[in-house]
Short mmCIF file of N, CA and C in Angstrom, two decimals:
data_model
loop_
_atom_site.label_atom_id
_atom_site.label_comp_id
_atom_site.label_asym_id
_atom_site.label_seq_id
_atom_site.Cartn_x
_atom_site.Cartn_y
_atom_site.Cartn_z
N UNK J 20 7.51 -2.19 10.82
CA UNK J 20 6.57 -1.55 9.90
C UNK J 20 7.32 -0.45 9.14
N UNK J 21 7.26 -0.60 7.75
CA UNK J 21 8.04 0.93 6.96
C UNK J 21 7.29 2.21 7.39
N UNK J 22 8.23 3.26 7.40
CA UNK J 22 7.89 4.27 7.57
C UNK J 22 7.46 5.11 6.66
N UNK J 23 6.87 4.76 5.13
CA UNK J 23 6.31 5.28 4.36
C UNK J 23 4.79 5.37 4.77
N UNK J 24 4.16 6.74 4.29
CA UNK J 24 3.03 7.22 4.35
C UNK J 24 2.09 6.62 3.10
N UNK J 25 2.70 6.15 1.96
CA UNK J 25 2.05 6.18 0.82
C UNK J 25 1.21 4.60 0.22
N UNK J 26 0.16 4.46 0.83
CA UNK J 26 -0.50 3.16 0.88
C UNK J 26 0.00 1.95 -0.61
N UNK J 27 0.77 2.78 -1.85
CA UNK J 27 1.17 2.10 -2.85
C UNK J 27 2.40 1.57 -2.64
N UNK J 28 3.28 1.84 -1.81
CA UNK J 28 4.40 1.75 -1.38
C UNK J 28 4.28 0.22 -0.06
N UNK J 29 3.41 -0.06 0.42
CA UNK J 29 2.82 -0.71 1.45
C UNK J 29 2.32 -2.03 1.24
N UNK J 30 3.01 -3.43 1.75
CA UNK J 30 2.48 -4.37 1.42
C UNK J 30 1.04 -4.48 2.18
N UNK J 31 0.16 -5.31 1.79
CA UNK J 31 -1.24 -5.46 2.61
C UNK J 31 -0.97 -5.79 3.75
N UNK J 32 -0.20 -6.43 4.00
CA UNK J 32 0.47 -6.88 5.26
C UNK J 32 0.34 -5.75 6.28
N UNK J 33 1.48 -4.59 5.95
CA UNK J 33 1.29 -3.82 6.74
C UNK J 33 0.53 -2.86 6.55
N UNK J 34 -0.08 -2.25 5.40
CA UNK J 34 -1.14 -1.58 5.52
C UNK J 34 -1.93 -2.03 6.35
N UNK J 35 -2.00 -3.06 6.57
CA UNK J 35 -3.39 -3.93 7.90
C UNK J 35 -2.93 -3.65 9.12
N UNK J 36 -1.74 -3.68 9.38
CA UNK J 36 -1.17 -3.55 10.73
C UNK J 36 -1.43 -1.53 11.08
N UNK J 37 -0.94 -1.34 9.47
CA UNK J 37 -0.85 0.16 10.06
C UNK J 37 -2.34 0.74 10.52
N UNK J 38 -3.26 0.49 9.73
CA UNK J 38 -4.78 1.09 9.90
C UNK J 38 -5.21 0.45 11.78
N UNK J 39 -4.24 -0.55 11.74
CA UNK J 39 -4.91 -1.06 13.31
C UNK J 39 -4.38 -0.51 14.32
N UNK J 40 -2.95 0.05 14.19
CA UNK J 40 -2.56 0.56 14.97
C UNK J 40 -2.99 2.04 15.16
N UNK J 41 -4.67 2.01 15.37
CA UNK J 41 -5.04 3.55 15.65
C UNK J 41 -4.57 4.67 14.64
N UNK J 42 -4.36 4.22 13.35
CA UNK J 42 -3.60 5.07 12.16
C UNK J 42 -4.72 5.23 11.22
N UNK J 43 -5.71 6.12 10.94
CA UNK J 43 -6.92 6.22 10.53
C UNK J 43 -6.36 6.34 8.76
N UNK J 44 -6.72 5.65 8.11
CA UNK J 44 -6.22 6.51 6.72
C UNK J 44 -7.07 7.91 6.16
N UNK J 45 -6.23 8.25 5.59
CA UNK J 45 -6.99 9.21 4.61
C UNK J 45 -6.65 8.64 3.25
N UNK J 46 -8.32 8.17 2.18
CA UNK J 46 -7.44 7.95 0.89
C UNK J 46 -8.11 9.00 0.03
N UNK J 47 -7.48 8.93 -1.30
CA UNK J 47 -7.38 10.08 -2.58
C UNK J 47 -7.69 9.36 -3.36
N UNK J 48 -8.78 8.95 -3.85
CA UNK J 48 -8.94 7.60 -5.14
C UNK J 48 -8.02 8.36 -6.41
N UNK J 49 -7.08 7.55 -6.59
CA UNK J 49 -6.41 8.04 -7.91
C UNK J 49 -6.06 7.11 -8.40
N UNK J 50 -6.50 5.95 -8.52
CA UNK J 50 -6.16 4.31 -9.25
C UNK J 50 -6.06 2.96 -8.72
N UNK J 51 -6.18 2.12 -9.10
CA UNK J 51 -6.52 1.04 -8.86
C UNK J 51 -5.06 0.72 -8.00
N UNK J 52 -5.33 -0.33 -6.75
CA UNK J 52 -4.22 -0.82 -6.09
C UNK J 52 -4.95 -2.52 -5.67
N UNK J 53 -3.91 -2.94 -5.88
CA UNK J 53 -4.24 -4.69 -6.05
C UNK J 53 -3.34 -5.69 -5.03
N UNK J 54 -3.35 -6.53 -4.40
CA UNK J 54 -2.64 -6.89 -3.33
C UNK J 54 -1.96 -8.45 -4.26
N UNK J 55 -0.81 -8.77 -4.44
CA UNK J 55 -0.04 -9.65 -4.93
C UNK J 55 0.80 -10.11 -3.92
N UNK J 56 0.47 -10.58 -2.68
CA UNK J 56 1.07 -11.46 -1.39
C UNK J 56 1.80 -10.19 -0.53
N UNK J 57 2.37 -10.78 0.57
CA UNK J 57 2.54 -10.05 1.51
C UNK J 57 4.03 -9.68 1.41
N UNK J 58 4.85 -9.71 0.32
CA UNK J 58 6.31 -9.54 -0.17
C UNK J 58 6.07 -7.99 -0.98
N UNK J 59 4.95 -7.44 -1.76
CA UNK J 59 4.80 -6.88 -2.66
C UNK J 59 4.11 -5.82 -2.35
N UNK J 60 4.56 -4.69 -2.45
CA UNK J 60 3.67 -2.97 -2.50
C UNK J 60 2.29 -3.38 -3.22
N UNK J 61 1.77 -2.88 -2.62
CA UNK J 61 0.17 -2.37 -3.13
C UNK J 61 0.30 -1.81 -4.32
N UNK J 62 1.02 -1.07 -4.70
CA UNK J 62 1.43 -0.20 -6.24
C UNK J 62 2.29 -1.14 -7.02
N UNK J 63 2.66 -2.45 -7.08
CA UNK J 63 2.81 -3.42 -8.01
C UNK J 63 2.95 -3.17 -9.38
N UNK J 64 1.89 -3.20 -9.83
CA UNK J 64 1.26 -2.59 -11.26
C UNK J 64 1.53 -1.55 -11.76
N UNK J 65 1.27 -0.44 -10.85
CA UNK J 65 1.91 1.41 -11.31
C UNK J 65 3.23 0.99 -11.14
N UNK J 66 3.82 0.56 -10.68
CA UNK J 66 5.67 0.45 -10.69
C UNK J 66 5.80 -0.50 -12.00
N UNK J 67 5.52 -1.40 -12.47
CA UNK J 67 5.93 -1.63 -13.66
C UNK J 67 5.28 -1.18 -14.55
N UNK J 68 4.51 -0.67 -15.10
CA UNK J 68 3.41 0.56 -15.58
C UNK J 68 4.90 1.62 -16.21
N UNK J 69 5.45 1.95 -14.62
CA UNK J 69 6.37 3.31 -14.97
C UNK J 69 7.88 2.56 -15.13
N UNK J 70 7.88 1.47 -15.66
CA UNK J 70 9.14 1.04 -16.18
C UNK J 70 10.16 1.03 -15.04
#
């Protein structure tokens, strides 16, 4: 599992694993995050967005 905190950074994959492993999130609605297979960050879109 990566050791990033930042749910955009996080494929769904392991965002699923992480929330199960007793890892409660806290989220900040600050934009849309979209799941594009289990190879690909949640922040997809904002990363090519910011070139």
């Amino acid at each position: 599992m990566p050791t990033t905190v930042w749910m955009n950074q996080l494929s769904w994959v392991d965002y699923q694993q992480r929330i199960r492993a007793d890892h409660p999130p806290v989220l900040l609605p600050v934009g849309a995050l979209e799941q594009h297979g289990p190879h690909l960050p949640l922040g997809t879109d904002a990363a090519i967005n910011r070139g």
